[in-house]
Amino acid sequence: MGKTRFNKIVKKEIRSVIFIIIGAIIAAFSVACILIPNDAIDYGTAGIGIIISQLTGFDLALCVFAVFLPFLILSYFVLGLEFFLKALLGSTVYTIGMHLFEKVPFELDTEHFIAVAFGGAILGIGLSIILKNGGYIDGSEIFANILLDRIYRKTGKEYSMTLILVLFNIIVYAFVFVFIDEDKALLSLLVFIVASSVINKFTDRFEAIKQVTIITKDPEGIIRDITDLLHKTCTVIESSGAIAGENKTVICYVNYFELDKIKYIIATHEGSFSTVSTIDEIIK
């Protein structure tokens, strides 16, 4: 790999780290300063941590991080070091941000419904920034990723993570509805709907399957790297360009959290480029 190409990859990773930090700060502000003061909670494992904090009186940030920690450790062993480091960065900044923002005298003087809708949108923006830069701050996403990875390795089938994430959050909100407060559960559900809508808008439905179409003159090298790094199979099609001449088209199906690795693989093979499409269903 050439020096110029290497420098581009390094700059991209530095930019990703900066944006993950920014996104985590935005998400932490939304939760600590807008959602919780207006009787709503975040979703996923962060929501579980908030519930534990409110039921026990323990420190909010510590509860959120404690719930996230087992998923974080599991991600290291199952999904690799890069995934772990970005998840660690996002979750650490998010929980520290929550701890600091709890002390900020911020008050949104409006109705709960409006405040929660606004807070959910801000949360969605923060999470979108994190996701688009390869970061993660929620254990439910890691859980879904690990589960889909296990399913693929056993069956060779790709599935969307939508159902897993929805079921996970239904359980969280059902607990809030039954054991804590009905209004809080419904307001929190609004957070999930608004934040998810914003995230889907900016990430092109991150929970869906992604088809990566790669045009390359080095299909063997790209397929080898995809197999080694992602344990995925590929489809190869003969193709040709009006200027570049004969090449190969490599098609691979991945989830959103694997796109960074695919982009890295493509960046290390000169003369290769790709497009990414969202797939609703794969029929076999």
PDB file of C-alpha atoms in Angstrom:
ATOM      1  CA  MET A   1       0.000   0.000   0.000  1.00  0.00           C
ATOM      2  CA  GLY A   2       1.426   3.395  -1.022  1.00  0.00           C
ATOM      3  CA  LYS A   3       2.362   6.081   1.480  1.00  0.00           C
ATOM      4  CA  THR A   4      -0.300   8.477   0.168  1.00  0.00           C
ATOM      5  CA  ARG A   5      -3.002   5.828   0.525  1.00  0.00           C
ATOM      6  CA  PHE A   6      -1.767   4.981   4.034  1.00  0.00           C
ATOM      7  CA  ASN A   7      -1.904   8.653   5.048  1.00  0.00           C
ATOM      8  CA  LYS A   8      -5.480   8.881   3.791  1.00  0.00           C
ATOM      9  CA  ILE A   9      -6.479   5.905   5.950  1.00  0.00           C
ATOM     10  CA  VAL A  10      -4.777   7.427   9.014  1.00  0.00           C
ATOM     11  CA  LYS A  11      -6.511  10.780   8.447  1.00  0.00           C
ATOM     12  CA  LYS A  12      -9.838   8.990   8.030  1.00  0.00           C
ATOM     13  CA  GLU A  13      -9.380   7.153  11.341  1.00  0.00           C
ATOM     14  CA  ILE A  14      -8.432  10.367  13.167  1.00  0.00           C
ATOM     15  CA  ARG A  15     -11.507  12.077  11.700  1.00  0.00           C
ATOM     16  CA  SER A  16     -13.653   9.124  12.814  1.00  0.00           C
ATOM     17  CA  VAL A  17     -12.366   9.381  16.389  1.00  0.00           C
ATOM     18  CA  ILE A  18     -13.124  13.109  16.504  1.00  0.00           C
ATOM     19  CA  PHE A  19     -16.664  12.640  15.197  1.00  0.00           C
ATOM     20  CA  ILE A  20     -17.360   9.703  17.535  1.00  0.00           C
ATOM     21  CA  ILE A  21     -16.422  11.957  20.461  1.00  0.00           C
ATOM     22  CA  ILE A  22     -18.639  14.775  19.147  1.00  0.00           C
ATOM     23  CA  GLY A  23     -21.567  12.398  18.588  1.00  0.00           C
ATOM     24  CA  ALA A  24     -21.223  10.866  22.055  1.00  0.00           C
ATOM     25  CA  ILE A  25     -21.202  14.324  23.666  1.00  0.00           C
ATOM     26  CA  ILE A  26     -24.360  15.305  21.772  1.00  0.00           C
ATOM     27  CA  ALA A  27     -26.098  12.055  22.802  1.00  0.00           C
ATOM     28  CA  ALA A  28     -25.048  12.484  26.445  1.00  0.00           C
ATOM     29  CA  PHE A  29     -26.368  16.055  26.509  1.00  0.00           C
ATOM     30  CA  SER A  30     -29.716  14.949  25.096  1.00  0.00           C
ATOM     31  CA  VAL A  31     -30.171  12.174  27.654  1.00  0.00           C
ATOM     32  CA  ALA A  32     -28.904  14.000  30.756  1.00  0.00           C
ATOM     33  CA  CYS A  33     -30.261  17.498  30.091  1.00  0.00           C
ATOM     34  CA  ILE A  34     -33.465  16.896  28.109  1.00  0.00           C
ATOM     35  CA  LEU A  35     -34.808  13.342  28.269  1.00  0.00           C
ATOM     36  CA  ILE A  36     -34.309  12.331  31.911  1.00  0.00           C
ATOM     37  CA  PRO A  37     -35.522  15.704  33.331  1.00  0.00           C
ATOM     38  CA  ASN A  38     -38.669  15.252  31.198  1.00  0.00           C
ATOM     39  CA  ASP A  39     -39.433  11.725  32.469  1.00  0.00           C
ATOM     40  CA  ALA A  40     -38.055   9.798  29.492  1.00  0.00           C
ATOM     41  CA  ILE A  41     -35.078   7.472  29.112  1.00  0.00           C
ATOM     42  CA  ASP A  42     -32.676   6.407  26.394  1.00  0.00           C
ATOM     43  CA  TYR A  43     -33.270   3.042  24.728  1.00  0.00           C
ATOM     44  CA  GLY A  44     -31.204  -0.143  24.554  1.00  0.00           C
ATOM     45  CA  THR A  45     -28.731  -1.019  27.301  1.00  0.00           C
ATOM     46  CA  ALA A  46     -28.379   2.674  28.190  1.00  0.00           C
ATOM     47  CA  GLY A  47     -32.090   2.605  29.044  1.00  0.00           C
ATOM     48  CA  ILE A  48     -31.508  -0.405  31.313  1.00  0.00           C
ATOM     49  CA  GLY A  49     -28.706   1.468  33.076  1.00  0.00           C
ATOM     50  CA  ILE A  50     -30.949   4.504  33.599  1.00  0.00           C
ATOM     51  CA  ILE A  51     -33.708   2.291  35.025  1.00  0.00           C
ATOM     52  CA  ILE A  52     -31.253   0.691  37.473  1.00  0.00           C
ATOM     53  CA  SER A  53     -29.994   4.127  38.525  1.00  0.00           C
ATOM     54  CA  GLN A  54     -33.511   5.423  39.150  1.00  0.00           C
ATOM     55  CA  LEU A  55     -34.547   2.319  41.098  1.00  0.00           C
ATOM     56  CA  THR A  56     -31.403   2.119  43.266  1.00  0.00           C
ATOM     57  CA  GLY A  57     -30.173   5.706  43.467  1.00  0.00           C
ATOM     58  CA  PHE A  58     -26.720   4.666  42.229  1.00  0.00           C
ATOM     59  CA  ASP A  59     -24.686   7.005  40.023  1.00  0.00           C
ATOM     60  CA  LEU A  60     -26.275   7.284  36.576  1.00  0.00           C
ATOM     61  CA  ALA A  61     -23.101   7.145  34.488  1.00  0.00           C
ATOM     62  CA  LEU A  62     -21.709   4.181  36.432  1.00  0.00           C
ATOM     63  CA  CYS A  63     -24.940   2.217  36.023  1.00  0.00           C
ATOM     64  CA  VAL A  64     -25.043   2.849  32.274  1.00  0.00           C
ATOM     65  CA  PHE A  65     -21.400   1.859  31.814  1.00  0.00           C
ATOM     66  CA  ALA A  66     -21.774  -1.210  34.063  1.00  0.00           C
ATOM     67  CA  VAL A  67     -24.625  -2.529  31.918  1.00  0.00           C
ATOM     68  CA  PHE A  68     -22.686  -1.828  28.739  1.00  0.00           C
ATOM     69  CA  LEU A  69     -19.419  -3.391  29.996  1.00  0.00           C
ATOM     70  CA  PRO A  70     -20.270  -7.101  29.469  1.00  0.00           C
ATOM     71  CA  PHE A  71     -21.293  -6.408  25.861  1.00  0.00           C
ATOM     72  CA  LEU A  72     -18.133  -4.354  25.382  1.00  0.00           C
ATOM     73  CA  ILE A  73     -15.903  -7.191  26.641  1.00  0.00           C
ATOM     74  CA  LEU A  74     -17.765  -9.717  24.508  1.00  0.00           C
ATOM     75  CA  SER A  75     -17.284  -7.543  21.423  1.00  0.00           C
ATOM     76  CA  TYR A  76     -13.508  -7.749  21.866  1.00  0.00           C
ATOM     77  CA  PHE A  77     -13.462 -11.541  21.749  1.00  0.00           C
ATOM     78  CA  VAL A  78     -16.101 -11.965  19.045  1.00  0.00           C
ATOM     79  CA  LEU A  79     -15.879  -8.905  16.800  1.00  0.00           C
ATOM     80  CA  GLY A  80     -12.244  -7.895  17.120  1.00  0.00           C
ATOM     81  CA  LEU A  81      -9.995  -5.155  18.466  1.00  0.00           C
ATOM     82  CA  GLU A  82     -11.051  -2.336  16.133  1.00  0.00           C
ATOM     83  CA  PHE A  83     -14.736  -2.827  16.929  1.00  0.00           C
ATOM     84  CA  PHE A  84     -13.902  -2.960  20.655  1.00  0.00           C
ATOM     85  CA  LEU A  85     -11.792   0.219  20.620  1.00  0.00           C
ATOM     86  CA  LYS A  86     -14.413   2.303  18.837  1.00  0.00           C
ATOM     87  CA  ALA A  87     -17.159   0.958  21.086  1.00  0.00           C
ATOM     88  CA  LEU A  88     -15.001   1.701  24.149  1.00  0.00           C
ATOM     89  CA  LEU A  89     -14.320   5.244  22.939  1.00  0.00           C
ATOM     90  CA  GLY A  90     -17.971   6.028  22.234  1.00  0.00           C
ATOM     91  CA  SER A  91     -19.338   4.516  25.442  1.00  0.00           C
ATOM     92  CA  THR A  92     -16.659   6.103  27.641  1.00  0.00           C
ATOM     93  CA  VAL A  93     -17.231   9.604  26.251  1.00  0.00           C
ATOM     94  CA  TYR A  94     -21.014   9.057  26.442  1.00  0.00           C
ATOM     95  CA  THR A  95     -20.990   8.034  30.126  1.00  0.00           C
ATOM     96  CA  ILE A  96     -18.486  10.715  31.163  1.00  0.00           C
ATOM     97  CA  GLY A  97     -20.614  13.237  29.288  1.00  0.00           C
ATOM     98  CA  MET A  98     -23.727  12.100  31.151  1.00  0.00           C
ATOM     99  CA  HIS A  99     -21.901  12.479  34.465  1.00  0.00           C
ATOM    100  CA  LEU A 100     -20.813  16.021  33.614  1.00  0.00           C
ATOM    101  CA  PHE A 101     -24.081  17.158  32.029  1.00  0.00           C
ATOM    102  CA  GLU A 102     -26.020  16.025  35.114  1.00  0.00           C
ATOM    103  CA  LYS A 103     -24.394  18.945  36.917  1.00  0.00           C
ATOM    104  CA  VAL A 104     -25.313  21.497  34.230  1.00  0.00           C
ATOM    105  CA  PRO A 105     -28.272  23.744  35.236  1.00  0.00           C
ATOM    106  CA  PHE A 106     -30.102  23.319  31.922  1.00  0.00           C
ATOM    107  CA  GLU A 107     -33.888  23.521  31.697  1.00  0.00           C
ATOM    108  CA  LEU A 108     -36.068  23.246  28.590  1.00  0.00           C
ATOM    109  CA  ASP A 109     -39.151  25.245  29.501  1.00  0.00           C
ATOM    110  CA  THR A 110     -41.796  23.508  27.399  1.00  0.00           C
ATOM    111  CA  GLU A 111     -44.257  20.607  27.525  1.00  0.00           C
ATOM    112  CA  HIS A 112     -42.902  17.112  28.187  1.00  0.00           C
ATOM    113  CA  PHE A 113     -44.085  15.809  24.818  1.00  0.00           C
ATOM    114  CA  ILE A 114     -42.338  18.575  22.865  1.00  0.00           C
ATOM    115  CA  ALA A 115     -39.185  18.344  24.981  1.00  0.00           C
ATOM    116  CA  VAL A 116     -38.991  14.567  24.564  1.00  0.00           C
ATOM    117  CA  ALA A 117     -39.541  14.767  20.795  1.00  0.00           C
ATOM    118  CA  PHE A 118     -36.816  17.413  20.548  1.00  0.00           C
ATOM    119  CA  GLY A 119     -34.508  15.416  22.831  1.00  0.00           C
ATOM    120  CA  GLY A 120     -35.087  12.278  20.776  1.00  0.00           C
ATOM    121  CA  ALA A 121     -34.133  14.151  17.608  1.00  0.00           C
ATOM    122  CA  ILE A 122     -30.943  15.475  19.223  1.00  0.00           C
ATOM    123  CA  LEU A 123     -30.139  11.958  20.467  1.00  0.00           C
ATOM    124  CA  GLY A 124     -30.702  10.611  16.946  1.00  0.00           C
ATOM    125  CA  ILE A 125     -28.299  13.167  15.492  1.00  0.00           C
ATOM    126  CA  GLY A 126     -25.605  12.229  18.014  1.00  0.00           C
ATOM    127  CA  LEU A 127     -26.042   8.506  17.417  1.00  0.00           C
ATOM    128  CA  SER A 128     -26.050   9.026  13.636  1.00  0.00           C
ATOM    129  CA  ILE A 129     -22.689  10.777  13.822  1.00  0.00           C
ATOM    130  CA  ILE A 130     -21.304   7.915  15.903  1.00  0.00           C
ATOM    131  CA  LEU A 131     -22.654   5.174  13.638  1.00  0.00           C
ATOM    132  CA  LYS A 132     -21.489   6.851  10.419  1.00  0.00           C
ATOM    133  CA  ASN A 133     -17.963   6.892  11.812  1.00  0.00           C
ATOM    134  CA  GLY A 134     -17.877   3.277  12.948  1.00  0.00           C
ATOM    135  CA  GLY A 135     -18.567   3.875  16.641  1.00  0.00           C
ATOM    136  CA  TYR A 136     -21.072   2.308  19.028  1.00  0.00           C
ATOM    137  CA  ILE A 137     -22.425   3.340  22.412  1.00  0.00           C
ATOM    138  CA  ASP A 138     -25.109   0.750  23.020  1.00  0.00           C
ATOM    139  CA  GLY A 139     -24.892  -2.911  23.974  1.00  0.00           C
ATOM    140  CA  SER A 140     -28.066  -3.838  22.096  1.00  0.00           C
ATOM    141  CA  GLU A 141     -26.336  -3.045  18.788  1.00  0.00           C
ATOM    142  CA  ILE A 142     -23.339  -5.138  19.812  1.00  0.00           C
ATOM    143  CA  PHE A 143     -25.641  -7.973  20.939  1.00  0.00           C
ATOM    144  CA  ALA A 144     -27.466  -7.902  17.591  1.00  0.00           C
ATOM    145  CA  ASN A 145     -24.181  -7.787  15.696  1.00  0.00           C
ATOM    146  CA  ILE A 146     -22.756 -10.776  17.591  1.00  0.00           C
ATOM    147  CA  LEU A 147     -25.972 -12.779  17.214  1.00  0.00           C
ATOM    148  CA  LEU A 148     -26.135 -12.156  13.451  1.00  0.00           C
ATOM    149  CA  ASP A 149     -22.447 -13.029  13.113  1.00  0.00           C
ATOM    150  CA  ARG A 150     -23.048 -16.374  14.872  1.00  0.00           C
ATOM    151  CA  ILE A 151     -26.093 -17.080  12.693  1.00  0.00           C
ATOM    152  CA  TYR A 152     -24.133 -16.314   9.518  1.00  0.00           C
ATOM    153  CA  ARG A 153     -21.226 -18.563  10.487  1.00  0.00           C
ATOM    154  CA  LYS A 154     -23.575 -21.453  11.236  1.00  0.00           C
ATOM    155  CA  THR A 155     -26.067 -21.071   8.375  1.00  0.00           C
ATOM    156  CA  GLY A 156     -24.434 -18.762   5.806  1.00  0.00           C
ATOM    157  CA  LYS A 157     -27.580 -16.586   5.869  1.00  0.00           C
ATOM    158  CA  GLU A 158     -27.690 -12.811   6.321  1.00  0.00           C
ATOM    159  CA  TYR A 159     -30.477 -11.212   8.370  1.00  0.00           C
ATOM    160  CA  SER A 160     -31.416  -7.650   9.218  1.00  0.00           C
ATOM    161  CA  MET A 161     -30.885  -6.640  12.830  1.00  0.00           C
ATOM    162  CA  THR A 162     -34.159  -4.677  12.918  1.00  0.00           C
ATOM    163  CA  LEU A 163     -36.194  -7.399  14.631  1.00  0.00           C
ATOM    164  CA  ILE A 164     -33.538  -8.004  17.307  1.00  0.00           C
ATOM    165  CA  LEU A 165     -33.268  -4.302  18.200  1.00  0.00           C
ATOM    166  CA  VAL A 166     -37.047  -3.819  18.254  1.00  0.00           C
ATOM    167  CA  LEU A 167     -37.608  -6.864  20.500  1.00  0.00           C
ATOM    168  CA  PHE A 168     -34.807  -5.765  22.826  1.00  0.00           C
ATOM    169  CA  ASN A 169     -36.367  -2.348  23.297  1.00  0.00           C
ATOM    170  CA  ILE A 170     -39.908  -3.699  23.628  1.00  0.00           C
ATOM    171  CA  ILE A 171     -38.693  -5.690  26.647  1.00  0.00           C
ATOM    172  CA  VAL A 172     -37.076  -2.582  28.167  1.00  0.00           C
ATOM    173  CA  TYR A 173     -40.162  -0.394  27.703  1.00  0.00           C
ATOM    174  CA  ALA A 174     -42.536  -3.128  28.845  1.00  0.00           C
ATOM    175  CA  PHE A 175     -40.588  -3.318  32.109  1.00  0.00           C
ATOM    176  CA  VAL A 176     -40.820   0.449  32.533  1.00  0.00           C
ATOM    177  CA  PHE A 177     -44.549   0.369  31.738  1.00  0.00           C
ATOM    178  CA  VAL A 178     -45.347  -2.404  34.254  1.00  0.00           C
ATOM    179  CA  PHE A 179     -42.943  -1.709  37.100  1.00  0.00           C
ATOM    180  CA  ILE A 180     -42.093   2.003  37.010  1.00  0.00           C
ATOM    181  CA  ASP A 181     -44.455   4.410  35.284  1.00  0.00           C
ATOM    182  CA  GLU A 182     -46.782   4.185  32.286  1.00  0.00           C
ATOM    183  CA  ASP A 183     -46.231   7.779  31.166  1.00  0.00           C
ATOM    184  CA  LYS A 184     -42.457   7.368  31.353  1.00  0.00           C
ATOM    185  CA  ALA A 185     -42.668   4.215  29.210  1.00  0.00           C
ATOM    186  CA  LEU A 186     -44.755   5.956  26.543  1.00  0.00           C
ATOM    187  CA  LEU A 187     -42.514   9.030  26.481  1.00  0.00           C
ATOM    188  CA  SER A 188     -39.478   6.747  26.184  1.00  0.00           C
ATOM    189  CA  LEU A 189     -41.143   4.924  23.303  1.00  0.00           C
ATOM    190  CA  LEU A 190     -41.492   8.322  21.604  1.00  0.00           C
ATOM    191  CA  VAL A 191     -37.739   8.821  22.078  1.00  0.00           C
ATOM    192  CA  PHE A 192     -37.085   5.508  20.346  1.00  0.00           C
ATOM    193  CA  ILE A 193     -39.377   6.333  17.413  1.00  0.00           C
ATOM    194  CA  VAL A 194     -37.990   9.853  16.862  1.00  0.00           C
ATOM    195  CA  ALA A 195     -34.325   8.904  17.350  1.00  0.00           C
ATOM    196  CA  SER A 196     -34.662   5.838  15.100  1.00  0.00           C
ATOM    197  CA  SER A 197     -36.278   7.939  12.371  1.00  0.00           C
ATOM    198  CA  VAL A 198     -33.413  10.427  12.468  1.00  0.00           C
ATOM    199  CA  ILE A 199     -30.787   7.658  12.500  1.00  0.00           C
ATOM    200  CA  ASN A 200     -32.400   5.862   9.561  1.00  0.00           C
ATOM    201  CA  LYS A 201     -32.487   9.120   7.614  1.00  0.00           C
ATOM    202  CA  PHE A 202     -28.777   9.796   8.076  1.00  0.00           C
ATOM    203  CA  THR A 203     -27.452   6.205   7.905  1.00  0.00           C
ATOM    204  CA  ASP A 204     -29.776   4.766   5.255  1.00  0.00           C
ATOM    205  CA  ARG A 205     -31.347   2.319   7.725  1.00  0.00           C
ATOM    206  CA  PHE A 206     -28.225   1.094   9.487  1.00  0.00           C
ATOM    207  CA  GLU A 207     -30.011  -2.027  10.763  1.00  0.00           C
ATOM    208  CA  ALA A 208     -30.624  -3.345   7.225  1.00  0.00           C
ATOM    209  CA  ILE A 209     -28.382  -5.638   5.173  1.00  0.00           C
ATOM    210  CA  LYS A 210     -25.881  -3.834   2.911  1.00  0.00           C
ATOM    211  CA  GLN A 211     -24.831  -4.975  -0.550  1.00  0.00           C
ATOM    212  CA  VAL A 212     -21.290  -3.874  -1.395  1.00  0.00           C
ATOM    213  CA  THR A 213     -20.482  -3.962  -5.113  1.00  0.00           C
ATOM    214  CA  ILE A 214     -16.738  -3.693  -5.777  1.00  0.00           C
ATOM    215  CA  ILE A 215     -15.182  -3.053  -9.191  1.00  0.00           C
ATOM    216  CA  THR A 216     -11.569  -4.221  -9.123  1.00  0.00           C
ATOM    217  CA  LYS A 217      -8.618  -5.574 -11.053  1.00  0.00           C
ATOM    218  CA  ASP A 218      -7.504  -7.533  -7.983  1.00  0.00           C
ATOM    219  CA  PRO A 219     -10.501  -9.747  -7.116  1.00  0.00           C
ATOM    220  CA  GLU A 220      -8.369 -12.511  -5.596  1.00  0.00           C
ATOM    221  CA  GLY A 221      -6.732 -10.133  -3.107  1.00  0.00           C
ATOM    222  CA  ILE A 222     -10.016  -8.482  -2.134  1.00  0.00           C
ATOM    223  CA  ILE A 223     -11.823 -11.810  -1.718  1.00  0.00           C
ATOM    224  CA  ARG A 224      -8.940 -13.143   0.375  1.00  0.00           C
ATOM    225  CA  ASP A 225      -9.079 -10.094   2.677  1.00  0.00           C
ATOM    226  CA  ILE A 226     -12.885 -10.248   2.980  1.00  0.00           C
ATOM    227  CA  THR A 227     -12.652 -13.927   3.872  1.00  0.00           C
ATOM    228  CA  ASP A 228      -9.876 -13.354   6.425  1.00  0.00           C
ATOM    229  CA  LEU A 229     -11.283 -10.229   8.084  1.00  0.00           C
ATOM    230  CA  LEU A 230     -15.045 -10.743   7.791  1.00  0.00           C
ATOM    231  CA  HIS A 231     -15.410 -14.494   7.183  1.00  0.00           C
ATOM    232  CA  LYS A 232     -17.775 -13.646   4.324  1.00  0.00           C
ATOM    233  CA  THR A 233     -18.221 -15.196   0.911  1.00  0.00           C
ATOM    234  CA  CYS A 234     -18.486 -13.214  -2.333  1.00  0.00           C
ATOM    235  CA  THR A 235     -19.985 -13.431  -5.798  1.00  0.00           C
ATOM    236  CA  VAL A 236     -17.649 -12.622  -8.714  1.00  0.00           C
ATOM    237  CA  ILE A 237     -18.884 -11.351 -12.081  1.00  0.00           C
ATOM    238  CA  GLU A 238     -16.861 -10.697 -15.243  1.00  0.00           C
ATOM    239  CA  SER A 239     -17.070  -7.013 -16.217  1.00  0.00           C
ATOM    240  CA  SER A 240     -15.298  -4.333 -18.211  1.00  0.00           C
ATOM    241  CA  GLY A 241     -14.986  -0.550 -18.168  1.00  0.00           C
ATOM    242  CA  ALA A 242     -15.032   1.809 -21.140  1.00  0.00           C
ATOM    243  CA  ILE A 243     -11.629   3.188 -20.092  1.00  0.00           C
ATOM    244  CA  ALA A 244     -10.213   0.769 -17.507  1.00  0.00           C
ATOM    245  CA  GLY A 245     -10.826  -2.320 -19.625  1.00  0.00           C
ATOM    246  CA  GLU A 246     -11.422  -5.796 -18.213  1.00  0.00           C
ATOM    247  CA  ASN A 247     -11.997  -6.120 -14.483  1.00  0.00           C
ATOM    248  CA  LYS A 248     -14.115  -8.112 -12.052  1.00  0.00           C
ATOM    249  CA  THR A 249     -17.206  -7.162 -10.082  1.00  0.00           C
ATOM    250  CA  VAL A 250     -17.214  -8.573  -6.558  1.00  0.00           C
ATOM    251  CA  ILE A 251     -20.490  -8.551  -4.610  1.00  0.00           C
ATOM    252  CA  CYS A 252     -20.591  -9.082  -0.851  1.00  0.00           C
ATOM    253  CA  TYR A 253     -23.384  -8.771   1.731  1.00  0.00           C
ATOM    254  CA  VAL A 254     -22.525  -7.305   5.139  1.00  0.00           C
ATOM    255  CA  ASN A 255     -24.164  -5.473   8.007  1.00  0.00           C
ATOM    256  CA  TYR A 256     -23.662  -1.774   8.715  1.00  0.00           C
ATOM    257  CA  PHE A 257     -21.003  -2.400  11.358  1.00  0.00           C
ATOM    258  CA  GLU A 258     -18.831  -4.278   8.863  1.00  0.00           C
ATOM    259  CA  LEU A 259     -18.762  -1.470   6.291  1.00  0.00           C
ATOM    260  CA  ASP A 260     -15.662   0.133   7.812  1.00  0.00           C
ATOM    261  CA  LYS A 261     -13.674  -3.072   7.308  1.00  0.00           C
ATOM    262  CA  ILE A 262     -14.896  -3.361   3.724  1.00  0.00           C
ATOM    263  CA  LYS A 263     -13.869   0.263   3.085  1.00  0.00           C
ATOM    264  CA  TYR A 264     -10.444  -0.435   4.573  1.00  0.00           C
ATOM    265  CA  ILE A 265     -10.012  -3.509   2.367  1.00  0.00           C
ATOM    266  CA  ILE A 266     -10.960  -1.537  -0.756  1.00  0.00           C
ATOM    267  CA  ALA A 267      -8.604   1.303   0.220  1.00  0.00           C
ATOM    268  CA  THR A 268      -5.672  -1.135   0.386  1.00  0.00           C
ATOM    269  CA  HIS A 269      -6.229  -2.364  -3.185  1.00  0.00           C
ATOM    270  CA  GLU A 270      -5.420   0.300  -5.768  1.00  0.00           C
ATOM    271  CA  GLY A 271      -7.720   0.638  -8.738  1.00  0.00           C
ATOM    272  CA  SER A 272     -10.753  -0.590  -6.789  1.00  0.00           C
ATOM    273  CA  PHE A 273     -13.962   1.283  -6.006  1.00  0.00           C
ATOM    274  CA  SER A 274     -17.378   0.317  -4.707  1.00  0.00           C
ATOM    275  CA  THR A 275     -21.017   1.219  -4.230  1.00  0.00           C
ATOM    276  CA  VAL A 276     -23.195   0.363  -1.232  1.00  0.00           C
ATOM    277  CA  SER A 277     -26.923  -0.436  -1.422  1.00  0.00           C
ATOM    278  CA  THR A 278     -29.497  -1.201   1.258  1.00  0.00           C
ATOM    279  CA  ILE A 279     -31.163  -4.616   0.913  1.00  0.00           C
ATOM    280  CA  ASP A 280     -34.493  -5.440   2.514  1.00  0.00           C
ATOM    281  CA  GLU A 281     -34.343  -9.199   2.079  1.00  0.00           C
ATOM    282  CA  ILE A 282     -32.176 -11.967   0.667  1.00  0.00           C
ATOM    283  CA  ILE A 283     -34.107 -14.955  -0.693  1.00  0.00           C
ATOM    284  CA  LYS A 284     -32.357 -18.322  -0.965  1.00  0.00           C
TER     285      LYS A 284
END
